Each structure stands twice: as C-alpha cells, then as structure tokens.
PDB file of C-alpha atoms in Angstrom:
ATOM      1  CA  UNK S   1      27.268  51.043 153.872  1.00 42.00           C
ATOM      2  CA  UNK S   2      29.322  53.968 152.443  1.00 36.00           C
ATOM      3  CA  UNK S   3      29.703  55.373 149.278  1.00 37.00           C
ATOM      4  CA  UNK S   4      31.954  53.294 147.163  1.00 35.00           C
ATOM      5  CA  UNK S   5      33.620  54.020 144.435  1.00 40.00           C
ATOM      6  CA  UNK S   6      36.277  52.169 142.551  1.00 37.00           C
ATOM      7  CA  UNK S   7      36.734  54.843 139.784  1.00 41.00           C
ATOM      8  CA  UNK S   8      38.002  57.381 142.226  1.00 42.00           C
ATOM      9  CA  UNK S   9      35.100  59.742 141.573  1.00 45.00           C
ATOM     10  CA  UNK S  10      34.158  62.247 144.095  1.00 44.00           C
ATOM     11  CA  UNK S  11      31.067  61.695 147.143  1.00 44.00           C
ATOM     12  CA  UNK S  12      29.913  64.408 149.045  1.00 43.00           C
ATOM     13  CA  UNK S  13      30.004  63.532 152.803  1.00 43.00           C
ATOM     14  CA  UNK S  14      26.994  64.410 154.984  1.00 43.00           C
ATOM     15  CA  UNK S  15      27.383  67.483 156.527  1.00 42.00           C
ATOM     16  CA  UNK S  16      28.944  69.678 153.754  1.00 43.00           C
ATOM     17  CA  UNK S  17      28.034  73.441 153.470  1.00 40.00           C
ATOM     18  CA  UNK S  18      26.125  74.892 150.859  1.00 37.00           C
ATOM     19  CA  UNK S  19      27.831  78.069 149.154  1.00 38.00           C
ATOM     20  CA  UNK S  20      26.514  81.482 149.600  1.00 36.00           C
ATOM     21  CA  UNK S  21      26.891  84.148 146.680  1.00 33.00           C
ATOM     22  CA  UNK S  22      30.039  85.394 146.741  1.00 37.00           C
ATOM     23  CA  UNK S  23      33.740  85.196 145.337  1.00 37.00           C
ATOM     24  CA  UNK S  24      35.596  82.050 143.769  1.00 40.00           C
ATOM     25  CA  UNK S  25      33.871  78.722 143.693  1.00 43.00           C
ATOM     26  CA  UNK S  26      30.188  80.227 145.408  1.00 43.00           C
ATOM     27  CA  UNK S  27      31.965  81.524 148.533  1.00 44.00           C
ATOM     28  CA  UNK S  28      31.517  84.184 150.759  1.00 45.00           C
ATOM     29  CA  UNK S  29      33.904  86.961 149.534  1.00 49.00           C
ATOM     30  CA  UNK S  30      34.393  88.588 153.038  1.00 54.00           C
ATOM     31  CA  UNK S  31      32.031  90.683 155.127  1.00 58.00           C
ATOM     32  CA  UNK S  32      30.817  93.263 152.616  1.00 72.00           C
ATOM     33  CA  UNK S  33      27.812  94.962 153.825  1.00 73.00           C
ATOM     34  CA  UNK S  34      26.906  96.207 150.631  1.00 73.00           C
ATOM     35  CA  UNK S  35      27.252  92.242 148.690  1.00 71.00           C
ATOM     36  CA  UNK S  36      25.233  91.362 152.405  1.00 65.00           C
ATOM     37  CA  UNK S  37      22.306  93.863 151.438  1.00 63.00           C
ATOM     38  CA  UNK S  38      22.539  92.519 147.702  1.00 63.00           C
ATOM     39  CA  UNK S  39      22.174  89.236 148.495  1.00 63.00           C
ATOM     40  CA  UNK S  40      19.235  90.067 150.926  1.00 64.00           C
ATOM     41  CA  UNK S  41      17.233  92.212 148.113  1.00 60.00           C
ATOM     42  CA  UNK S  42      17.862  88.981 145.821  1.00 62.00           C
ATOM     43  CA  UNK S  43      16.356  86.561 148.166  1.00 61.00           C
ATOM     44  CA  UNK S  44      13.777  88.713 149.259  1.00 63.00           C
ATOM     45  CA  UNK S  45      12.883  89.196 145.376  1.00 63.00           C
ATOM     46  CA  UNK S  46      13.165  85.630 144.467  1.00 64.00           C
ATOM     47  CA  UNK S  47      10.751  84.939 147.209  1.00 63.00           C
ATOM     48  CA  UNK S  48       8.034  87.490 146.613  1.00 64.00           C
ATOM     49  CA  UNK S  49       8.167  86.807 142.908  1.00 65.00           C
ATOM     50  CA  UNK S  50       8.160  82.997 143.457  1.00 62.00           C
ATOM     51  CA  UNK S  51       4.951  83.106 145.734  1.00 63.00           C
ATOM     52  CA  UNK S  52       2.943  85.192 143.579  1.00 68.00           C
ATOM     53  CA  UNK S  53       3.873  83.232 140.276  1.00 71.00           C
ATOM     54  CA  UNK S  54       3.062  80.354 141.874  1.00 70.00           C
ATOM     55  CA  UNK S  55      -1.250  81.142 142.460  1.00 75.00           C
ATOM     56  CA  UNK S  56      -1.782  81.793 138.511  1.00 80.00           C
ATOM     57  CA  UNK S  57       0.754  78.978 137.215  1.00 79.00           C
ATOM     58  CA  UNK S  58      -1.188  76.494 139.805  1.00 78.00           C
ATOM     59  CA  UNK S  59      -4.545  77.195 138.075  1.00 85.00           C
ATOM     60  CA  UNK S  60      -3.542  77.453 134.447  1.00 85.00           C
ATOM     61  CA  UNK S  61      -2.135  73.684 135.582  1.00 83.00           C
ATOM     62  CA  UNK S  62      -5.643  72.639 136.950  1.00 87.00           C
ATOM     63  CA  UNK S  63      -7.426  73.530 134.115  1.00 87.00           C
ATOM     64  CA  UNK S  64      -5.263  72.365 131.373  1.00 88.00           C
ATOM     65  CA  UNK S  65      -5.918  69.206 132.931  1.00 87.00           C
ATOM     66  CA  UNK S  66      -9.636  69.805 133.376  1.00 90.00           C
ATOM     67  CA  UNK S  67      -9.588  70.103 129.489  1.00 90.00           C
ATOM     68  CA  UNK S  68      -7.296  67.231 129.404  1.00 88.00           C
ATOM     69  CA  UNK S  69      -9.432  65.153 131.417  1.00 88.00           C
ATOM     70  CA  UNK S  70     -12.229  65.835 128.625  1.00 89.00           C
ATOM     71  CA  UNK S  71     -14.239  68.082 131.190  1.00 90.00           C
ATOM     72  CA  UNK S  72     -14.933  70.127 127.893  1.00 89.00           C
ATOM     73  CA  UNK S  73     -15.668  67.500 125.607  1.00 90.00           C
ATOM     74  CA  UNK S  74     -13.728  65.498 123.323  1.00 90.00           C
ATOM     75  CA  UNK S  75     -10.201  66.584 122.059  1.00 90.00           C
ATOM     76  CA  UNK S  76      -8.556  65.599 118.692  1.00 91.00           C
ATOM     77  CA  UNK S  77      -5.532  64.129 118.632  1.00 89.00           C
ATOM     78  CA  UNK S  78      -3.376  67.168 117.974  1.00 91.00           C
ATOM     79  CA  UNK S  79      -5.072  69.423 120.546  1.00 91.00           C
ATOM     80  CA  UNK S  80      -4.349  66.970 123.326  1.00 87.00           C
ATOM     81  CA  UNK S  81      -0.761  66.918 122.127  1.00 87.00           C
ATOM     82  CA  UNK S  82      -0.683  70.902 122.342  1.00 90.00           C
ATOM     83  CA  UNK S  83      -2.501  70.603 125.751  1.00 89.00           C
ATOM     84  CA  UNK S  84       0.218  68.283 127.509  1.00 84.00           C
ATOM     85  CA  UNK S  85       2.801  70.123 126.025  1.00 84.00           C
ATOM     86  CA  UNK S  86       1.400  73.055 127.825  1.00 88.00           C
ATOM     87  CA  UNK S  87       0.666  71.235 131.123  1.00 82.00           C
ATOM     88  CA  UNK S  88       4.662  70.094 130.775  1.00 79.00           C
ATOM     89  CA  UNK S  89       5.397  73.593 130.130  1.00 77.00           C
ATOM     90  CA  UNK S  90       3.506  74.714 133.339  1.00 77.00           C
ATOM     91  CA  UNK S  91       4.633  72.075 135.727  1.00 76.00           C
ATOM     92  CA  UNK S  92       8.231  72.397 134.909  1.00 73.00           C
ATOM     93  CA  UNK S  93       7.941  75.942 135.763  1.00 77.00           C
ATOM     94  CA  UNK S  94       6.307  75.251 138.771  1.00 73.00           C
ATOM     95  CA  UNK S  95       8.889  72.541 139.755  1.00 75.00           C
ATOM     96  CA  UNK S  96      11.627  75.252 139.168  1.00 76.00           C
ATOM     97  CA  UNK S  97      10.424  77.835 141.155  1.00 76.00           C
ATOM     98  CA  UNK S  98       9.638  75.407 144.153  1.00 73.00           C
ATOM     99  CA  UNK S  99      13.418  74.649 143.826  1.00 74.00           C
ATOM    100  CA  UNK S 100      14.356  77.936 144.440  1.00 76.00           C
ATOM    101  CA  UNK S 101      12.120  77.987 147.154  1.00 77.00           C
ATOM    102  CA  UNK S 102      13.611  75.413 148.897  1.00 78.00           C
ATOM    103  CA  UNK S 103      17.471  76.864 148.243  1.00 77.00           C
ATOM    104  CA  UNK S 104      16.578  80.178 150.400  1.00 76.00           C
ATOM    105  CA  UNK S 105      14.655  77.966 152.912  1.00 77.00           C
ATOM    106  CA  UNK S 106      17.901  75.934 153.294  1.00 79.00           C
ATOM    107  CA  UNK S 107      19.923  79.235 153.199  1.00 78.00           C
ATOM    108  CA  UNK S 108      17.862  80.778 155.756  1.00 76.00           C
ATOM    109  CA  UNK S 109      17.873  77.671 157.615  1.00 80.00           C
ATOM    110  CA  UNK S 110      14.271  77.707 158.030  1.00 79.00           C
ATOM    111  CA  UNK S 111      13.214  73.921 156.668  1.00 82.00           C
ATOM    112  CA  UNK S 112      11.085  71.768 158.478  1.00 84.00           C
ATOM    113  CA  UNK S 113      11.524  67.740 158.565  1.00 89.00           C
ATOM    114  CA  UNK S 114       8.397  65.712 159.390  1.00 89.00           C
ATOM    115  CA  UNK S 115       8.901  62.699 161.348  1.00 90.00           C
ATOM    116  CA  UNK S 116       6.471  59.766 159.966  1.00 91.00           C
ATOM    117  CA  UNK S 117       7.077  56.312 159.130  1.00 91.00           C
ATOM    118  CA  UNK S 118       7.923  56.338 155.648  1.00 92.00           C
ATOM    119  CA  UNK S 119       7.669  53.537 153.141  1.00 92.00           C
ATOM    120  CA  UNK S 120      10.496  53.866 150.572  1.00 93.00           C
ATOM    121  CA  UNK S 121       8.803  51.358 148.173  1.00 93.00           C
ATOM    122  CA  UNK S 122       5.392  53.448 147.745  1.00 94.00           C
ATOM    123  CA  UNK S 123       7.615  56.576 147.367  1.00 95.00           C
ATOM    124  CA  UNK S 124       9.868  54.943 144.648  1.00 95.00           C
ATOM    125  CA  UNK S 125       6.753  53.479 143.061  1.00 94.00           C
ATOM    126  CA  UNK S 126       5.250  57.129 143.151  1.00 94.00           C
ATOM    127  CA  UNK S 127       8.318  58.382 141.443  1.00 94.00           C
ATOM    128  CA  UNK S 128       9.326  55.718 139.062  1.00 95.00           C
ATOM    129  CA  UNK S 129       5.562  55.930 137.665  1.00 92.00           C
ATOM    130  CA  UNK S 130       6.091  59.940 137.225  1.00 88.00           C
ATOM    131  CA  UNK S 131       9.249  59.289 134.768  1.00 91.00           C
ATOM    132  CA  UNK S 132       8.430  56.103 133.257  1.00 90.00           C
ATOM    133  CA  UNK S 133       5.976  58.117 131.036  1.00 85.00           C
ATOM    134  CA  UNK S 134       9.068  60.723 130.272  1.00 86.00           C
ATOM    135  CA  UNK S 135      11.148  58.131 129.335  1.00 92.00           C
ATOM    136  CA  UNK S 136       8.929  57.009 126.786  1.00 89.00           C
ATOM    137  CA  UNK S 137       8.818  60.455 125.392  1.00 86.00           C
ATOM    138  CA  UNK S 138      12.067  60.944 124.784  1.00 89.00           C
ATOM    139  CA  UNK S 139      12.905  57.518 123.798  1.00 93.00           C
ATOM    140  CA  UNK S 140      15.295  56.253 126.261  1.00 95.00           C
ATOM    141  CA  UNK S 141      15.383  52.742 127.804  1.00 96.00           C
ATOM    142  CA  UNK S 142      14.552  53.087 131.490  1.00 96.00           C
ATOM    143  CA  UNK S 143      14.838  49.727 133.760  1.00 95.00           C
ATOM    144  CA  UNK S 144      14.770  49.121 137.444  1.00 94.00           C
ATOM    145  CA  UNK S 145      16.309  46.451 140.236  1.00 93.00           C
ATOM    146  CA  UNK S 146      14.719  46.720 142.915  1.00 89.00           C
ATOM    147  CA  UNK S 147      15.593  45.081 146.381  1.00 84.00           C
ATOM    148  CA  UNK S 148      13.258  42.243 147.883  1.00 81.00           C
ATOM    149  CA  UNK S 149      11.567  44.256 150.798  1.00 82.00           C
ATOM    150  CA  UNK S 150      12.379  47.385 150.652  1.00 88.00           C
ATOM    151  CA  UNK S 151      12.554  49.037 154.008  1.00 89.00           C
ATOM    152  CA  UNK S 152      10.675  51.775 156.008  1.00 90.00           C
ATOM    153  CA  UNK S 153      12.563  54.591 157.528  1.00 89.00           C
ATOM    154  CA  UNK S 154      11.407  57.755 159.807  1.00 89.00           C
ATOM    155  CA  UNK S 155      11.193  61.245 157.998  1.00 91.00           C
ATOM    156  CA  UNK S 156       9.463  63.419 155.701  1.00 93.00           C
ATOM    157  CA  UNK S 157       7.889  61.488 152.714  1.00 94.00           C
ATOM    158  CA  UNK S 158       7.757  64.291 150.600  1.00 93.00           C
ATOM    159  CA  UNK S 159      11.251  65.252 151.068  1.00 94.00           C
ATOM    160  CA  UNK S 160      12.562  61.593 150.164  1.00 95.00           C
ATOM    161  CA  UNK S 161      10.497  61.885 147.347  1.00 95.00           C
ATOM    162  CA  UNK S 162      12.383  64.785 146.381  1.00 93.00           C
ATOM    163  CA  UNK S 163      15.747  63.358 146.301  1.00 95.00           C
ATOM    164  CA  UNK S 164      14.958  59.462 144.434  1.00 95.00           C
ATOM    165  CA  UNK S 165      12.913  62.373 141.999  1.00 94.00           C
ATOM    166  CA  UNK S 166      16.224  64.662 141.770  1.00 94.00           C
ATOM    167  CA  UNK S 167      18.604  61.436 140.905  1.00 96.00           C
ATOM    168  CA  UNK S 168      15.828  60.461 138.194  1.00 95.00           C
ATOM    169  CA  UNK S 169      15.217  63.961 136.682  1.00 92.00           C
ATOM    170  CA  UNK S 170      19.298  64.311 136.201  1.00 94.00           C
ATOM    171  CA  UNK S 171      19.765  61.330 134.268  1.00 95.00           C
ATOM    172  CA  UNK S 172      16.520  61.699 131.850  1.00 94.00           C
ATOM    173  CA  UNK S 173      17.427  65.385 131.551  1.00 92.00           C
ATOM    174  CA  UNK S 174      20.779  65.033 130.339  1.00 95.00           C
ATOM    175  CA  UNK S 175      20.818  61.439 128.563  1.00 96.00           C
ATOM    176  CA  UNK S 176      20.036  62.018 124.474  1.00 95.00           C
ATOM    177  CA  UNK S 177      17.448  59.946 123.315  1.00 94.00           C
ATOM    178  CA  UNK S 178      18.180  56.475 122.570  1.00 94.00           C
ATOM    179  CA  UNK S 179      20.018  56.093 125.610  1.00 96.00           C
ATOM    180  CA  UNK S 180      19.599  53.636 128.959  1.00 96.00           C
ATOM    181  CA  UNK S 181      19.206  54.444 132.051  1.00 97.00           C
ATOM    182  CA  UNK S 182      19.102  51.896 135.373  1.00 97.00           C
ATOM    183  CA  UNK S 183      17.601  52.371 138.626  1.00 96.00           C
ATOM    184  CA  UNK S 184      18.621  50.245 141.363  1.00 96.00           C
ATOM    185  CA  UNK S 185      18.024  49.680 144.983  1.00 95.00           C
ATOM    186  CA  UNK S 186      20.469  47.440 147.545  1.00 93.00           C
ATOM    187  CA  UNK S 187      20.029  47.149 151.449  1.00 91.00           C
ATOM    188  CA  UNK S 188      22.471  46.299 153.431  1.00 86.00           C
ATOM    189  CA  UNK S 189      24.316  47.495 157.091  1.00 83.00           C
ATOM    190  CA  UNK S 190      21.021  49.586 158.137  1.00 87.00           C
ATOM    191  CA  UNK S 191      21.470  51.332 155.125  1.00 90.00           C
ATOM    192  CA  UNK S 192      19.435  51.550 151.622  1.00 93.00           C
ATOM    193  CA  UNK S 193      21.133  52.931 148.373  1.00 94.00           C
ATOM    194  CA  UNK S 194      19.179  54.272 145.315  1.00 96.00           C
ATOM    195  CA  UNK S 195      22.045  53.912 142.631  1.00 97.00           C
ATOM    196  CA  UNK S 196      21.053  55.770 139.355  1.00 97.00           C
ATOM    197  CA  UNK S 197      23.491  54.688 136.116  1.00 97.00           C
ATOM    198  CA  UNK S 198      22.689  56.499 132.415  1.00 97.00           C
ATOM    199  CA  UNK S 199      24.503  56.487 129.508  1.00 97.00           C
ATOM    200  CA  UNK S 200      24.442  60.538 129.304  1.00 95.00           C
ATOM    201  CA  UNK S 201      26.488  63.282 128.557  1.00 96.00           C
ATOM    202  CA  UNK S 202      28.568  63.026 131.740  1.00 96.00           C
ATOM    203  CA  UNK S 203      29.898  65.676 133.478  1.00 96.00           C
ATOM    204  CA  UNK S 204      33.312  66.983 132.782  1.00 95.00           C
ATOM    205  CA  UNK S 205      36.153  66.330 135.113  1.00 95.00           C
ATOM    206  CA  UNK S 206      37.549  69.722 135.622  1.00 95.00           C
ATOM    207  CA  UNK S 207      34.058  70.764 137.005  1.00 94.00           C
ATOM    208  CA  UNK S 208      32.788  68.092 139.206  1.00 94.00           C
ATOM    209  CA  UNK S 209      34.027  69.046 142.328  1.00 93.00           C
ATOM    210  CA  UNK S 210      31.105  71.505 142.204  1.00 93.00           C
ATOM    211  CA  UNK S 211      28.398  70.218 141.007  1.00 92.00           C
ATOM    212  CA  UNK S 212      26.544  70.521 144.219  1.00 92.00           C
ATOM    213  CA  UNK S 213      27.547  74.489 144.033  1.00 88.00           C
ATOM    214  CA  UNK S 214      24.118  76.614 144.167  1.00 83.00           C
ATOM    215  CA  UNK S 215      22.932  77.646 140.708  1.00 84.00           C
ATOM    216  CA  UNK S 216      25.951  75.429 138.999  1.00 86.00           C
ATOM    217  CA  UNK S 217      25.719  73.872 135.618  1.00 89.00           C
ATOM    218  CA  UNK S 218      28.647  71.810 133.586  1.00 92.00           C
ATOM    219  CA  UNK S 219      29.271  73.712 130.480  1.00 93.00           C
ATOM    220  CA  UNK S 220      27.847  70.451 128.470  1.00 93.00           C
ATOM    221  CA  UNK S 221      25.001  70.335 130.737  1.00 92.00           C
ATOM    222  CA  UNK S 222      24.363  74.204 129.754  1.00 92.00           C
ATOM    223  CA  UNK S 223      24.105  73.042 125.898  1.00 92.00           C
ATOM    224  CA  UNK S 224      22.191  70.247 126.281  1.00 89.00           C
ATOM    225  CA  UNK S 225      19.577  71.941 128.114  1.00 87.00           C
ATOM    226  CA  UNK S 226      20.136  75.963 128.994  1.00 84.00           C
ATOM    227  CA  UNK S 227      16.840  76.888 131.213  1.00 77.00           C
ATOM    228  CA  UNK S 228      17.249  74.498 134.028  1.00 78.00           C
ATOM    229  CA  UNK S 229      18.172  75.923 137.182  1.00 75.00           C
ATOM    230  CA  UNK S 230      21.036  73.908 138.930  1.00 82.00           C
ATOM    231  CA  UNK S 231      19.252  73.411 141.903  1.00 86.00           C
ATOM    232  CA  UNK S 232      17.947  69.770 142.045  1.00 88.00           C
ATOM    233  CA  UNK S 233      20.811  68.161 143.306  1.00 91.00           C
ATOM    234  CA  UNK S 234      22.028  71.064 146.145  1.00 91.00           C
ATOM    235  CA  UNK S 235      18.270  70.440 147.271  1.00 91.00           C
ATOM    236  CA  UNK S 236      18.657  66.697 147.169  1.00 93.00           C
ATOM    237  CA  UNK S 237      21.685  66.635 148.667  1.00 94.00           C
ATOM    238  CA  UNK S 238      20.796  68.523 151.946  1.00 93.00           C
ATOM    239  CA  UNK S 239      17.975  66.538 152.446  1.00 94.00           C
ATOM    240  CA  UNK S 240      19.693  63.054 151.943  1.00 93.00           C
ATOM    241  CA  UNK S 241      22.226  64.460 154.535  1.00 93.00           C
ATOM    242  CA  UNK S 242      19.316  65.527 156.952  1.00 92.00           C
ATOM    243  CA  UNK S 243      17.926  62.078 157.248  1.00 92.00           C
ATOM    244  CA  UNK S 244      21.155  60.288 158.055  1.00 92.00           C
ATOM    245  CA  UNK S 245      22.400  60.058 154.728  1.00 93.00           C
ATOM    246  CA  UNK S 246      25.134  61.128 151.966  1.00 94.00           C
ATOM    247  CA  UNK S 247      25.241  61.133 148.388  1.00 95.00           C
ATOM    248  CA  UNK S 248      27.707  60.676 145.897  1.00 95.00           C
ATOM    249  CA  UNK S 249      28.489  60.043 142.087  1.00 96.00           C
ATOM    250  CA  UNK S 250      30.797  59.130 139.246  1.00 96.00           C
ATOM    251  CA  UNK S 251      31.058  59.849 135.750  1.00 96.00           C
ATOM    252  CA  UNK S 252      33.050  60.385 132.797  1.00 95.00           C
ATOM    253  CA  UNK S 253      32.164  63.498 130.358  1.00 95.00           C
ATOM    254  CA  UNK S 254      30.372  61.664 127.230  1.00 93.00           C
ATOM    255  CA  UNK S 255      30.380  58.450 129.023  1.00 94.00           C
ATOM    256  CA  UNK S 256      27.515  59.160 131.725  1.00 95.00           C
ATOM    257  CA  UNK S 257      27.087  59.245 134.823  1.00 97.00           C
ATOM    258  CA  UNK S 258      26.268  57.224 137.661  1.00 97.00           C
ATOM    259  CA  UNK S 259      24.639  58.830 141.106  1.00 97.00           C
ATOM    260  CA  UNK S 260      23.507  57.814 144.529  1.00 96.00           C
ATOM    261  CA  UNK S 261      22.366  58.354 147.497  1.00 95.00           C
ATOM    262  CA  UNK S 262      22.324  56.180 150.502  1.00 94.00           C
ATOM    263  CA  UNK S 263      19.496  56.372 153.502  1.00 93.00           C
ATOM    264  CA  UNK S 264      19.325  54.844 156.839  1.00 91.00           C
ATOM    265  CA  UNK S 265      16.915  52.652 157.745  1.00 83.00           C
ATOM    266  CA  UNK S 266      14.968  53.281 161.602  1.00 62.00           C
ATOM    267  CA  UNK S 267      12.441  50.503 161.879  1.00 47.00           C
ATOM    268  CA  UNK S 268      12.026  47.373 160.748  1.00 43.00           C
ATOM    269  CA  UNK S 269      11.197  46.293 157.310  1.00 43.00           C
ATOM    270  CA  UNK S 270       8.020  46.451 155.842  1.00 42.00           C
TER     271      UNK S 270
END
C-alpha cells in the first residue's frame, strides 16, 4: 500500500532529509565555519535550557493535578476550571520543548528505536482517548473508523504514539470550532494507514512543499495559532519513515486537510 492520492497533492517518501539551518528553503548555505559554530551554540542552548525547564515544569504539572485530583480538598467549579487551564498551559509547554528535543536528537543522529511487539490498537486507543476530551473543548465533531483487527507491528510504542498523536494534534489545532474531523484506519498489502481528514484551515498551495521543513509554519497556520513550534510533523515524519513507513497529505487552503501515514505490519495480527 502506497500513498495515494487522486488530487495530485504532495507525499513525502521515506527516506527524505531533514533541513539544517541555513540558506533558501532550510538548507545548508555552504561550509561556513562561523554559521557551523552558530548553529552548534544554538543546539547546545536549546538543549541545556530544555533539560533544566523541564524538572520545575514536571512538578508544577504533578501538583496541579494533585490539587486537581482533590488531594487538597474540594474545589469550586471555577477554580477547577483555572486549575486545568493551568495544567493545559504546563503540558503544552512541556510537549513543546520535548519536540525540540527530539529535532536535535534527529539532527545529531543520536535517536534510539526500541524493538517490542507493539499493539497499534492500544496505542490508538491511548491517543484517541487523549483528544477526544480536546475535541469537546473546542467544539469540533471528532469520529473514528477503525479497521476490524487491527494489527501488531515491531518498534518503539512510544514513538508510534508520537506520530497517530502528531496527525491528531494538527487537525484539532488548526480546525475552528464547529468543524469535523475523521480518523480512520485500513489494512491492507502488509501495510496499515492512519488517514486523518478535517475540515480546517488548509494549508496554502504555494507553501506545502515544505511543510515538513524544521521550525516551518503556513502563514494561515501562523494566525490561527502563533506559539506552536512547527515541529510535530518533521518529528512524526522521521519516525514513520524509521519503522518502514512514509507519510503523506493533501489539502486545499480553507478547505482542510487530509494526512496520513502508512506503517508496516511484522507479525501477525492480534
């Protein structure tokens, strides 16, 4: 099974490169030892910052949900709304800098894959159930399809669960409330495709071709939501492509967007 797509839209074969820093499009502008050092102290400081942000942020997120949990005693109705607002706050943060984490770990080429039998219908449980509750925040209709007996693969479970999280997180992020968005899973030819469809903001056509660029945002994407990061999908993409896989899209600017990603399957099914 490979990526198919009748509108002509673009898919990203496993395999691709990820741009470094540099001149037009994210890429290398030529060997400048001075950009080379740059880039190095930039790392270096993303890293160092990252780690030591991450201690503090991880404990104001375990006890806002000791409070939460009513630990404390009882909370009115509008303090647990300013509590899980905070414990949102915190957690995106947290999922942000663990993004750009895992960019200089791909960069630096220093990721490591687990190899366990993996169940891809308790990871897609595990991540539906973590947006289901988002969608109902911001008021969009969220369905899936899933396939009878979905398979088991070898890999890293976390890692999977990163990229069926990134396809979600895209399409609640940048579909306006009110909207749908579908979830879908087919198996066939060894292979297993999570399709994601949403009736978003779409991504413009003159900027598509890099929207797996490092750091990259669509200009509509940038209105709709400035402080994300542009990460998730570079991140997802790598690891789709390091278990076998590829991952590709569609979309029309103001007419959504669909994504996917397509795994092989090692074992039998479960």
């Amino acid at each position: 099974l490979t990526p198919i797509d009748p509108a002509g839209g673009p898919t990203v074969p496993p395999g691709g490169d990820l741009p470094l820093l540099g001149g037009p499009g994210g890429a290398a502008a030529g060997p400048d030892p001075r950009m080379a050092e740059l880039q190095d102290l930039q790392a270096r400081f993303i890293t160092i910052a990252s780690h030591q942000l991450r201690t503090p942020l991880n404990s104001i997120r375990w006890n806002v949900e000791s409070i939460l949990d009513g630990e404390f005693g009882k909370l009115t109705a509008d303090q647990r709304d300013f509590m899980q607002s905070t414990l949102d706050a915190d957690v995106e943060v947290i999922r942000r800098i663990h993004g750009l984490l895992a960019v200089l770990d791909i960069e630096e080429g220093t990721i490591l894959l687990r190899n366990e039998i993996v169940s891809l219908e308790d990871v897609w449980n595990d991540v539906w159930n973590e947006y289901a509750a988002l969608c109902g925040q911001r008021k969009l209709r969220c369905t899936r399809r899933d396939a009878q007996n979905l398979p088991t693969l070898r890999g890293d479970r976390a890692k999977i669960h990163e990229v069926m999280a990134a396809l979600l997180d895209n399409a609640v992020s940048y579909t306006p409330s009110g909207g749908r968005i579908e979830a879908k899973w087919d198996v066939q030819d060894g292979h297993a495709r999570l399709t994601v469809t949403d009736t978003g903001i779409g991504i413009p056509a003159a900027e598509q071709d890099k929207i797996f660029t490092r750091f990259f945002r669509s200009t509509n994407a940038i209105l709709m939501r400035p402080n994300a990061s542009g990460v998730g999908l570079v991140v997802a993409k790598y690891y789709g492509e390091q278990h076998g896989g590829s991952i590709g899209f569609v979309s029309e600017e103001t007419n959504g967007s669909t994504f996917w990603i397509d795994l092989p399957y090692l074992t039998v099914r479960a």
